[in-house]
PDB file of C-alpha atoms in Angstrom:
ATOM      1  CA  MET A 360       0.000   0.000   0.000  1.00 79.00           C
ATOM      2  CA  LEU A 361       2.781   2.480   0.837  1.00 80.00           C
ATOM      3  CA  GLY A 362       4.308   1.981  -2.594  1.00 88.00           C
ATOM      4  CA  THR A 363       0.961   2.950  -4.095  1.00 90.00           C
ATOM      5  CA  TYR A 364       0.770   6.021  -1.883  1.00 91.00           C
ATOM      6  CA  GLY A 365       4.316   7.051  -2.761  1.00 89.00           C
ATOM      7  CA  SER A 366       3.477   6.680  -6.437  1.00 91.00           C
ATOM      8  CA  LEU A 367       0.302   8.761  -6.020  1.00 90.00           C
ATOM      9  CA  LEU A 368       2.305  11.423  -4.176  1.00 91.00           C
ATOM     10  CA  MET A 369       4.830  11.536  -7.017  1.00 92.00           C
ATOM     11  CA  ALA A 370       2.074  11.660  -9.658  1.00 93.00           C
ATOM     12  CA  LEU A 371       0.348  14.545  -7.892  1.00 92.00           C
ATOM     13  CA  HIS A 372       3.560  16.572  -7.762  1.00 93.00           C
ATOM     14  CA  HIS A 373       4.295  15.773 -11.402  1.00 93.00           C
ATOM     15  CA  GLN A 374       0.800  16.922 -12.317  1.00 94.00           C
ATOM     16  CA  TRP A 375       1.429  20.255 -10.593  1.00 94.00           C
ATOM     17  CA  ASP A 376       4.770  20.839 -12.336  1.00 92.00           C
ATOM     18  CA  PRO A 377       5.966  18.185 -14.808  1.00 92.00           C
ATOM     19  CA  LYS A 378       9.210  20.048 -15.531  1.00 91.00           C
ATOM     20  CA  ARG A 379      10.237  19.960 -11.865  1.00 91.00           C
ATOM     21  CA  PHE A 380       8.889  16.699 -10.444  1.00 92.00           C
ATOM     22  CA  LEU A 381       9.619  13.143 -11.521  1.00 91.00           C
ATOM     23  CA  ALA A 382       6.996  11.224 -13.450  1.00 93.00           C
ATOM     24  CA  THR A 383       5.942   7.812 -12.236  1.00 94.00           C
ATOM     25  CA  GLY A 384       6.838   4.721 -14.211  1.00 92.00           C
ATOM     26  CA  THR A 385       5.787   1.105 -14.345  1.00 93.00           C
ATOM     27  CA  ASP A 386       8.034   0.203 -11.401  1.00 94.00           C
ATOM     28  CA  THR A 387       7.432   3.277  -9.213  1.00 94.00           C
ATOM     29  CA  GLU A 388       5.115   1.559  -6.720  1.00 93.00           C
ATOM     30  CA  LEU A 389       7.470  -1.368  -6.211  1.00 94.00           C
ATOM     31  CA  SER A 390      10.562   0.849  -6.026  1.00 94.00           C
ATOM     32  CA  TYR A 391       8.951   3.239  -3.554  1.00 92.00           C
ATOM     33  CA  ALA A 392       7.757   0.364  -1.357  1.00 93.00           C
ATOM     34  CA  ARG A 393      11.199  -1.254  -1.487  1.00 93.00           C
ATOM     35  CA  TRP A 394      12.874   2.009  -0.528  1.00 92.00           C
ATOM     36  CA  LEU A 395      10.523   2.670   2.408  1.00 92.00           C
ATOM     37  CA  ARG A 396      11.001  -0.925   3.582  1.00 91.00           C
ATOM     38  CA  SER A 397      14.783  -0.359   3.497  1.00 93.00           C
ATOM     39  CA  GLN A 398      14.334   2.530   5.941  1.00 92.00           C
ATOM     40  CA  LEU A 399      12.559   0.472   8.597  1.00 91.00           C
ATOM     41  CA  GLY A 400      14.679  -0.180  11.647  1.00 89.00           C
ATOM     42  CA  LYS A 401      17.163   2.585  10.871  1.00 93.00           C
ATOM     43  CA  PRO A 402      17.900   4.861  13.809  1.00 91.00           C
ATOM     44  CA  GLY A 403      16.069   8.140  13.506  1.00 95.00           C
ATOM     45  CA  VAL A 404      13.494   6.950  10.965  1.00 97.00           C
ATOM     46  CA  VAL A 405       9.810   7.503  11.695  1.00 96.00           C
ATOM     47  CA  LEU A 406       7.216   5.718   9.569  1.00 96.00           C
ATOM     48  CA  LEU A 407       3.618   6.069  10.705  1.00 96.00           C
ATOM     49  CA  LEU A 408       0.441   4.591   9.255  1.00 94.00           C
ATOM     50  CA  ALA A 409      -3.100   5.906   9.572  1.00 95.00           C
ATOM     51  CA  GLU A 410      -5.714   3.178   9.636  1.00 94.00           C
ATOM     52  CA  GLN A 411      -9.491   3.099   9.559  1.00 91.00           C
ATOM     53  CA  ARG A 412     -11.146  -0.251  10.248  1.00 90.00           C
ATOM     54  CA  THR A 413      -7.901  -2.163   9.602  1.00 89.00           C
ATOM     55  CA  ALA A 414      -7.355  -0.441   6.228  1.00 92.00           C
ATOM     56  CA  THR A 415      -4.395   1.878   5.753  1.00 93.00           C
ATOM     57  CA  VAL A 416      -5.569   5.323   4.602  1.00 95.00           C
ATOM     58  CA  GLY A 417      -2.376   7.366   4.867  1.00 95.00           C
ATOM     59  CA  TYR A 418       1.195   7.552   6.072  1.00 95.00           C
ATOM     60  CA  ALA A 419       3.949   9.865   7.240  1.00 97.00           C
ATOM     61  CA  TYR A 420       7.675   9.345   6.721  1.00 97.00           C
ATOM     62  CA  ALA A 421      10.191  11.434   8.650  1.00 97.00           C
ATOM     63  CA  SER A 422      13.749  11.166   9.921  1.00 97.00           C
ATOM     64  CA  LEU A 423      16.304  12.745  12.183  1.00 97.00           C
ATOM     65  CA  GLU A 424      19.137  14.332  10.232  1.00 97.00           C
ATOM     66  CA  GLY A 425      22.408  15.967  11.186  1.00 96.00           C
ATOM     67  CA  TYR A 426      23.919  19.213   9.987  1.00 97.00           C
ATOM     68  CA  ASN A 427      23.005  20.062   6.405  1.00 96.00           C
ATOM     69  CA  TYR A 428      25.185  22.844   5.094  1.00 96.00           C
ATOM     70  CA  MET A 429      23.405  22.884   1.724  1.00 93.00           C
ATOM     71  CA  ALA A 430      20.157  23.671   3.557  1.00 92.00           C
ATOM     72  CA  LEU A 431      22.009  26.020   5.953  1.00 94.00           C
ATOM     73  CA  ARG A 432      20.652  24.301   9.047  1.00 95.00           C
ATOM     74  CA  GLY A 433      21.742  22.275  11.991  1.00 96.00           C
ATOM     75  CA  PRO A 434      20.360  18.935  13.142  1.00 97.00           C
ATOM     76  CA  ALA A 435      16.622  18.620  12.578  1.00 98.00           C
ATOM     77  CA  GLY A 436      13.700  16.322  12.247  1.00 98.00           C
ATOM     78  CA  VAL A 437      12.624  16.290   8.612  1.00 97.00           C
ATOM     79  CA  ILE A 438       9.138  15.329   7.508  1.00 98.00           C
ATOM     80  CA  HIS A 439       9.600  13.928   4.017  1.00 96.00           C
ATOM     81  CA  ASP A 440       6.193  12.481   3.154  1.00 95.00           C
ATOM     82  CA  LEU A 441       2.671  13.025   4.413  1.00 96.00           C
ATOM     83  CA  PHE A 442      -0.082  11.416   2.366  1.00 95.00           C
ATOM     84  CA  VAL A 443      -3.762  10.682   2.910  1.00 95.00           C
ATOM     85  CA  GLU A 444      -6.000   8.936   0.401  1.00 93.00           C
ATOM     86  CA  PRO A 445      -7.899  11.617  -1.544  1.00 92.00           C
ATOM     87  CA  GLU A 446     -11.345  10.339  -0.492  1.00 92.00           C
ATOM     88  CA  LYS A 447     -10.269  10.353   3.173  1.00 93.00           C
ATOM     89  CA  ARG A 448      -9.014  13.936   3.251  1.00 92.00           C
ATOM     90  CA  SER A 449     -10.677  16.674   5.335  1.00 91.00           C
ATOM     91  CA  GLN A 450     -11.319  14.188   8.153  1.00 93.00           C
ATOM     92  CA  GLY A 451      -8.364  15.238  10.312  1.00 95.00           C
ATOM     93  CA  ILE A 452      -6.213  12.261   9.310  1.00 96.00           C
ATOM     94  CA  GLY A 453      -3.431  14.414   7.870  1.00 96.00           C
ATOM     95  CA  ARG A 454      -3.339  16.512  11.035  1.00 97.00           C
ATOM     96  CA  MET A 455      -3.184  13.397  13.225  1.00 97.00           C
ATOM     97  CA  LEU A 456      -0.299  12.009  11.149  1.00 98.00           C
ATOM     98  CA  LEU A 457       1.489  15.369  11.255  1.00 98.00           C
ATOM     99  CA  ASP A 458       1.035  15.724  15.021  1.00 98.00           C
ATOM    100  CA  ALA A 459       2.217  12.149  15.607  1.00 98.00           C
ATOM    101  CA  ALA A 460       5.288  12.654  13.405  1.00 98.00           C
ATOM    102  CA  ILE A 461       6.149  15.884  15.222  1.00 98.00           C
ATOM    103  CA  ALA A 462       5.698  14.224  18.631  1.00 98.00           C
ATOM    104  CA  GLU A 463       7.874  11.271  17.656  1.00 97.00           C
ATOM    105  CA  LEU A 464      10.634  13.474  16.236  1.00 98.00           C
ATOM    106  CA  LYS A 465      10.602  15.604  19.403  1.00 98.00           C
ATOM    107  CA  ALA A 466      10.659  12.480  21.587  1.00 97.00           C
ATOM    108  CA  ARG A 467      13.785  11.417  19.707  1.00 96.00           C
ATOM    109  CA  GLY A 468      15.466  14.753  20.412  1.00 96.00           C
ATOM    110  CA  ALA A 469      14.546  17.021  17.496  1.00 97.00           C
ATOM    111  CA  ASN A 470      14.502  20.675  18.528  1.00 96.00           C
ATOM    112  CA  LEU A 471      13.877  21.857  14.971  1.00 97.00           C
ATOM    113  CA  ILE A 472      11.469  20.255  12.504  1.00 98.00           C
ATOM    114  CA  VAL A 473      11.395  21.158   8.834  1.00 97.00           C
ATOM    115  CA  LEU A 474       9.467  20.061   5.781  1.00 97.00           C
ATOM    116  CA  SER A 475       8.984  21.062   2.170  1.00 95.00           C
ATOM    117  CA  THR A 476       5.759  21.289   0.244  1.00 94.00           C
ATOM    118  CA  ALA A 477       4.969  21.874  -3.402  1.00 93.00           C
ATOM    119  CA  HIS A 478       4.270  25.508  -4.217  1.00 93.00           C
ATOM    120  CA  ARG A 479       0.846  24.580  -5.622  1.00 93.00           C
ATOM    121  CA  ASN A 480      -0.108  22.401  -2.632  1.00 93.00           C
ATOM    122  CA  GLU A 481      -2.095  25.083  -0.836  1.00 93.00           C
ATOM    123  CA  ALA A 482      -4.115  22.621   1.260  1.00 93.00           C
ATOM    124  CA  ALA A 483      -0.936  21.141   2.735  1.00 94.00           C
ATOM    125  CA  GLN A 484       0.501  24.604   3.343  1.00 96.00           C
ATOM    126  CA  ARG A 485      -2.631  25.552   5.317  1.00 95.00           C
ATOM    127  CA  LEU A 486      -2.336  22.335   7.352  1.00 96.00           C
ATOM    128  CA  PHE A 487       1.324  22.963   8.124  1.00 97.00           C
ATOM    129  CA  ALA A 488       0.658  26.603   9.046  1.00 97.00           C
ATOM    130  CA  THR A 489      -2.083  25.596  11.508  1.00 96.00           C
ATOM    131  CA  ALA A 490       0.462  23.271  13.150  1.00 97.00           C
ATOM    132  CA  GLY A 491       2.848  26.210  13.640  1.00 97.00           C
ATOM    133  CA  PHE A 492       5.169  25.832  10.644  1.00 97.00           C
ATOM    134  CA  ARG A 493       6.347  29.019   8.960  1.00 96.00           C
ATOM    135  CA  ALA A 494       7.838  29.573   5.527  1.00 95.00           C
ATOM    136  CA  THR A 495      11.639  29.861   5.624  1.00 95.00           C
ATOM    137  CA  MET A 496      12.858  28.955   2.127  1.00 92.00           C
ATOM    138  CA  VAL A 497      11.500  29.210  -1.403  1.00 91.00           C
ATOM    139  CA  GLU A 498      12.813  26.841  -4.046  1.00 91.00           C
ATOM    140  CA  MET A 499      13.006  28.367  -7.509  1.00 91.00           C
ATOM    141  CA  THR A 500      13.508  26.406 -10.699  1.00 92.00           C
ATOM    142  CA  LEU A 501      15.030  27.453 -14.007  1.00 92.00           C
ATOM    143  CA  ASP A 502      13.966  25.119 -16.768  1.00 88.00           C
ATOM    144  CA  GLY A 503      16.420  24.094 -19.470  1.00 79.00           C
ATOM    145  CA  GLN A 504      16.794  26.394 -22.445  1.00 63.00           C
ATOM    146  CA  GLU A 505      14.828  25.162 -25.440  1.00 58.00           C
TER     147      GLU A 505
END
């Protein structure tokens, strides 16, 4: 299921900006699932599932990271993925996943938590803002010359 969600997350981003975000392929679901599975058990990795009646309806993937001089920041908890099935959105599931990821990262020692969101993902930006996140960086893209 998480491979499917990762693929849907990639497809959504690609739909918003196909020049910036990767397109999915025939092996995306399997590759994404394999990669997430490879993260399980690693120190500092947080992988949370949201379930309704024994069915998974969303997930969050986060990790503790050290100094990142390219991002100009010290050690932080980083929320990489937050996904809820489209038909299950607006039920508070995303907020519960976000709150749980934040709590787990803090419990593991994170004093700073960062995340990135697509420029066109206004719903996610509203969710993150209501949880106390503030904008600190803006990624800008220059497409290849044609």
